[in-house]
PDB file of C-alpha atoms in Angstrom:
ATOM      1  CA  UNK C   1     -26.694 -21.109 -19.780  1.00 69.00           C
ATOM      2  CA  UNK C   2     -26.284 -19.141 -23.181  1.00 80.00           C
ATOM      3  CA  UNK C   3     -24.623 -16.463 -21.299  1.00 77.00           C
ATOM      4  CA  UNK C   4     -22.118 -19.400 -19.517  1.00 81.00           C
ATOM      5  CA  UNK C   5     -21.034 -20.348 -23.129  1.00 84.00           C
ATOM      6  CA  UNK C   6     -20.436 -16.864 -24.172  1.00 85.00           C
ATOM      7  CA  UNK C   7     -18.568 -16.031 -21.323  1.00 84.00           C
ATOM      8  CA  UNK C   8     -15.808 -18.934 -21.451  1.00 84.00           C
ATOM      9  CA  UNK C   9     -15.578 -18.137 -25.254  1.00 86.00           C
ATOM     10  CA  UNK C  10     -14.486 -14.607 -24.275  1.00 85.00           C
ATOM     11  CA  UNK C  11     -12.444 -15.818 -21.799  1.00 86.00           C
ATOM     12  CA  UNK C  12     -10.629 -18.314 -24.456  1.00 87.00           C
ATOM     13  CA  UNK C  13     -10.534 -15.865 -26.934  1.00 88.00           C
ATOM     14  CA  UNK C  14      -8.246 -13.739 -24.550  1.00 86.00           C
ATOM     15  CA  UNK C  15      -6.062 -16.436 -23.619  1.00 85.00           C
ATOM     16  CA  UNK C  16      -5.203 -17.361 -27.164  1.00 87.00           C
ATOM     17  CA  UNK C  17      -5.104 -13.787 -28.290  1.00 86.00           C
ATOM     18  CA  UNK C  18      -2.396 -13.765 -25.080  1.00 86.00           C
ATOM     19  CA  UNK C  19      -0.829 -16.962 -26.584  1.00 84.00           C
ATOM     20  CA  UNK C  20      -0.505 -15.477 -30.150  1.00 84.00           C
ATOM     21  CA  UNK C  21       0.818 -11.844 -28.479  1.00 80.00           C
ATOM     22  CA  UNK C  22       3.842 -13.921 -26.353  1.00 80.00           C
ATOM     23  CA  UNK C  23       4.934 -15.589 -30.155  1.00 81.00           C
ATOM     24  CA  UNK C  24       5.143 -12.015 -31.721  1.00 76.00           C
ATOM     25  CA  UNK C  25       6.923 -10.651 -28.661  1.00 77.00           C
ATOM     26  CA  UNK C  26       9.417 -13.405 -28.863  1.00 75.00           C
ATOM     27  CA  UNK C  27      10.255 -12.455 -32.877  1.00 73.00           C
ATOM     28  CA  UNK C  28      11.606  -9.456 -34.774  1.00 62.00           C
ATOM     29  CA  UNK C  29      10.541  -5.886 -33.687  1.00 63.00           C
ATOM     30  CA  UNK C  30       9.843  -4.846 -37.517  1.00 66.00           C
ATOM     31  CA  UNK C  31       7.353  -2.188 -37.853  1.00 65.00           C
ATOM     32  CA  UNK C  32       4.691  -4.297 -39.309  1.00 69.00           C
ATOM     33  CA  UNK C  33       5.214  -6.570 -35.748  1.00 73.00           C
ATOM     34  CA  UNK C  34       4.753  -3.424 -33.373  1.00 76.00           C
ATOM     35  CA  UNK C  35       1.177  -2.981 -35.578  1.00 81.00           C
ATOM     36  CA  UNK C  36       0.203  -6.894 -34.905  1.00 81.00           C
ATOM     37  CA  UNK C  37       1.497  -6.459 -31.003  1.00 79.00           C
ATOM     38  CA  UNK C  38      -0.616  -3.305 -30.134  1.00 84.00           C
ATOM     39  CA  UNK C  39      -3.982  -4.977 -32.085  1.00 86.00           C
ATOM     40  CA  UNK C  40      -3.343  -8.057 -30.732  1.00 84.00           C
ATOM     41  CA  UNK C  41      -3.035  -6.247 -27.180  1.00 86.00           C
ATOM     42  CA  UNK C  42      -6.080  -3.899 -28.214  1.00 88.00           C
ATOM     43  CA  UNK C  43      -8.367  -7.432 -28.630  1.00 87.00           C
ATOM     44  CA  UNK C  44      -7.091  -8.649 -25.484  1.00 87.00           C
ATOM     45  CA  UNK C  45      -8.114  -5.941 -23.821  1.00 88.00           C
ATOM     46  CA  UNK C  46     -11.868  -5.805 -25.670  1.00 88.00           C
ATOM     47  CA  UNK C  47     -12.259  -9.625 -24.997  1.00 86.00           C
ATOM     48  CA  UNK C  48     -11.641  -9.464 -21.194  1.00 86.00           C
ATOM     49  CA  UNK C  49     -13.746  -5.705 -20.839  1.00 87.00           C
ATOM     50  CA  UNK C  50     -16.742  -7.971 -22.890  1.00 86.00           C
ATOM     51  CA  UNK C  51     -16.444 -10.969 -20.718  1.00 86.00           C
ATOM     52  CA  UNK C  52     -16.308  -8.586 -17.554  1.00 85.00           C
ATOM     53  CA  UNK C  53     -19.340  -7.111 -19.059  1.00 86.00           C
ATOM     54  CA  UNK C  54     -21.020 -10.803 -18.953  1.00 84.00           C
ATOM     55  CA  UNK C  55     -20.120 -11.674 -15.598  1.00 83.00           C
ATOM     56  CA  UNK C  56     -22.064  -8.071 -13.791  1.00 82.00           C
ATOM     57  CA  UNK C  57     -24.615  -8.228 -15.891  1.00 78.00           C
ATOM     58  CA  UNK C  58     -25.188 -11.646 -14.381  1.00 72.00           C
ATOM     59  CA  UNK C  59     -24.911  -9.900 -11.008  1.00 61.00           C
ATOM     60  CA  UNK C  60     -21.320 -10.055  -9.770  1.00 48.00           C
ATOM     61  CA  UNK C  61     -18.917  -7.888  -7.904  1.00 45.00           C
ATOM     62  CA  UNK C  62     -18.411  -4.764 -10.767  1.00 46.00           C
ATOM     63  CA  UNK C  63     -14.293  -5.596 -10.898  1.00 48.00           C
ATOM     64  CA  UNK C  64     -13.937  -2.030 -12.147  1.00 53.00           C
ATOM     65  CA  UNK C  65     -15.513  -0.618  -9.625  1.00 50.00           C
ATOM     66  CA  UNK C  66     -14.048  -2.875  -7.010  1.00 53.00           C
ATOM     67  CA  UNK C  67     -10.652  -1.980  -8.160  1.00 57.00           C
ATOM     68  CA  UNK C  68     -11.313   1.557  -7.329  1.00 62.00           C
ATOM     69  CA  UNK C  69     -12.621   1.087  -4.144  1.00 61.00           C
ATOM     70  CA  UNK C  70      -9.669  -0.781  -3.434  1.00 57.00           C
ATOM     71  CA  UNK C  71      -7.170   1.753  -4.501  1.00 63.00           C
ATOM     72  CA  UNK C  72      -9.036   4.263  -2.515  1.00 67.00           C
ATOM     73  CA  UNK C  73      -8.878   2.468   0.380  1.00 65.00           C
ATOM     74  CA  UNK C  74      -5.194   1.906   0.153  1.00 65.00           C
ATOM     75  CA  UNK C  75      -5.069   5.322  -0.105  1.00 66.00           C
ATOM     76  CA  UNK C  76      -6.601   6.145   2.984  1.00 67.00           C
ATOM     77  CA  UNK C  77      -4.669   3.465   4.225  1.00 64.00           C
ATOM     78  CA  UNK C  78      -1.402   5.273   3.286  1.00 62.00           C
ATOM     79  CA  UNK C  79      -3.010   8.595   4.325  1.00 64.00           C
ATOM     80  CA  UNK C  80      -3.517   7.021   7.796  1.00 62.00           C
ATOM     81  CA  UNK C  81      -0.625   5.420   8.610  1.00 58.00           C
ATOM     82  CA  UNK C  82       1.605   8.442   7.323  1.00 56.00           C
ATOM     83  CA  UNK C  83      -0.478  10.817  10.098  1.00 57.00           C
ATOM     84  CA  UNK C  84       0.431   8.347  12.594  1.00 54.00           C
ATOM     85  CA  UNK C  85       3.941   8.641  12.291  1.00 50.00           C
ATOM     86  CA  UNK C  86       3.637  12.173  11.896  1.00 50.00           C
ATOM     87  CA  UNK C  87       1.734  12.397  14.918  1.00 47.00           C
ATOM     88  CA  UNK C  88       4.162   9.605  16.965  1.00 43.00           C
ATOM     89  CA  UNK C  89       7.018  11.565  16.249  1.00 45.00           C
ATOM     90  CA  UNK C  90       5.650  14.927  17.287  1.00 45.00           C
ATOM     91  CA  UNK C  91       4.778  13.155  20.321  1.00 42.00           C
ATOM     92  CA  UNK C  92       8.080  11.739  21.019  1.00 40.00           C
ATOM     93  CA  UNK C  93       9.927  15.273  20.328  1.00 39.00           C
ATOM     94  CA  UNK C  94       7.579  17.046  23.153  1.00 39.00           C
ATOM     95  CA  UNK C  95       8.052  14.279  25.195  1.00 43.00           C
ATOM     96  CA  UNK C  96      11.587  14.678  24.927  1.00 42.00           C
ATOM     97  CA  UNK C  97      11.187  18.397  25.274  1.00 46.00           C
ATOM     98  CA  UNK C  98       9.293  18.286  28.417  1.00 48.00           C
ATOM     99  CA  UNK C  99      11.822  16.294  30.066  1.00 50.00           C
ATOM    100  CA  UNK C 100      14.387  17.304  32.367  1.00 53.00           C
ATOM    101  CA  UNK C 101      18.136  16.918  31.374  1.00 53.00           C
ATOM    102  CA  UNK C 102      19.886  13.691  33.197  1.00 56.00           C
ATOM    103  CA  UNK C 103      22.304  15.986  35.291  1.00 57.00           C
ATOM    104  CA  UNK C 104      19.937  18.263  36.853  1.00 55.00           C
ATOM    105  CA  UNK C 105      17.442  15.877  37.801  1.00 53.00           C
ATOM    106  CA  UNK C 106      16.583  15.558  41.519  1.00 56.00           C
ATOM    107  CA  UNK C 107      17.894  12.349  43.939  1.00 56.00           C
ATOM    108  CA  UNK C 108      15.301  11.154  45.625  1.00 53.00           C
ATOM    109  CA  UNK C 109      17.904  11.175  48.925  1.00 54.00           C
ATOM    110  CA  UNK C 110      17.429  15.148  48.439  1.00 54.00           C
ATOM    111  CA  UNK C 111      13.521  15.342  48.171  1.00 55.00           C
ATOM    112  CA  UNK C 112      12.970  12.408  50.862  1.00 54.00           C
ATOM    113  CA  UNK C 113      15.439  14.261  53.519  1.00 55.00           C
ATOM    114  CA  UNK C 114      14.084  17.073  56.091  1.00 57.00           C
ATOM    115  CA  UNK C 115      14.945  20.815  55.484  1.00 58.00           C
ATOM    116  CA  UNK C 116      16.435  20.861  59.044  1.00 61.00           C
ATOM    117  CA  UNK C 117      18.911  18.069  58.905  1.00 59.00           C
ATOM    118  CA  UNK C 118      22.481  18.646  57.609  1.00 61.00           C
ATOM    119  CA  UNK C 119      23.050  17.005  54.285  1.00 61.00           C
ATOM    120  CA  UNK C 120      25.588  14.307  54.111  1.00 62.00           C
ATOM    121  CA  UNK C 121      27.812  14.494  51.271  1.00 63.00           C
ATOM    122  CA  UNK C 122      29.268  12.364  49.182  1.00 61.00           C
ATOM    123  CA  UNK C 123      32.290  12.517  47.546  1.00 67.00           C
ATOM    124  CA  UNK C 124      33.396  10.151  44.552  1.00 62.00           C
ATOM    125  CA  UNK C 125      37.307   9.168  44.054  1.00 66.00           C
ATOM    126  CA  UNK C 126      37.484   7.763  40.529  1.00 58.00           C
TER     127      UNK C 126
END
């Protein structure tokens, strides 16, 4: 229950740390402002690590690691699907090599017809 508590008063900690953050980044860029914008973004950053630290130590999903596994598997992902198209268009260019040009292919009237028989020609008037 303790560790409940502790956990949404990380969490609210970070959201009003956020809160305060989005004021400063709305005024003057001074120097003294960039120092109050990178601590304020530094306790952020502590308060949501901590209250990720509560929430696996109660036995969750490890977000870290999760995140990692996820980019990973994207990257195999992207890995993948680039070697397929590598691989589809090496197929299509030796399909495409393999393939006999459209004016020398054979009619089917000249394969079907008997080696004896005189060929009838055709002759086109365009």
């Amino acid at each position: 229950m303790e560790d409940s508590k502790n956990l949404i008063q990380e969490l609210l900690q970070g959201m009003e740390l956020a809160r305060q953050l989005r004021i400063y980044l709305n005024v003057s860029s001074s120097s003294s402002s960039n120092e109050t914008r990178e601590l304020l973004i530094e306790k952020i950053i502590s308060t949501f690590e901590k209250a990720l630290e509560m929430v696996n130590h109660k036995g969750h999903v490890n977000v870290g690691e999760s995140s990692q596994q996820q980019q990973q598997q994207q990257q195999q992902q992207q890995q993948q699907q680039q070697q397929q198209q590598q691989h589809t268009s090496g197929t299509v260019a030796i399909r495409m090599l393999d393939s006999p040009p459209l004016s020398s292919s054979p009619r089917s009237e000249d394969s079907d017809r008997d080696h004896n028989t005189p060929r009838k020609r055709y002759i086109d008037f365009y």
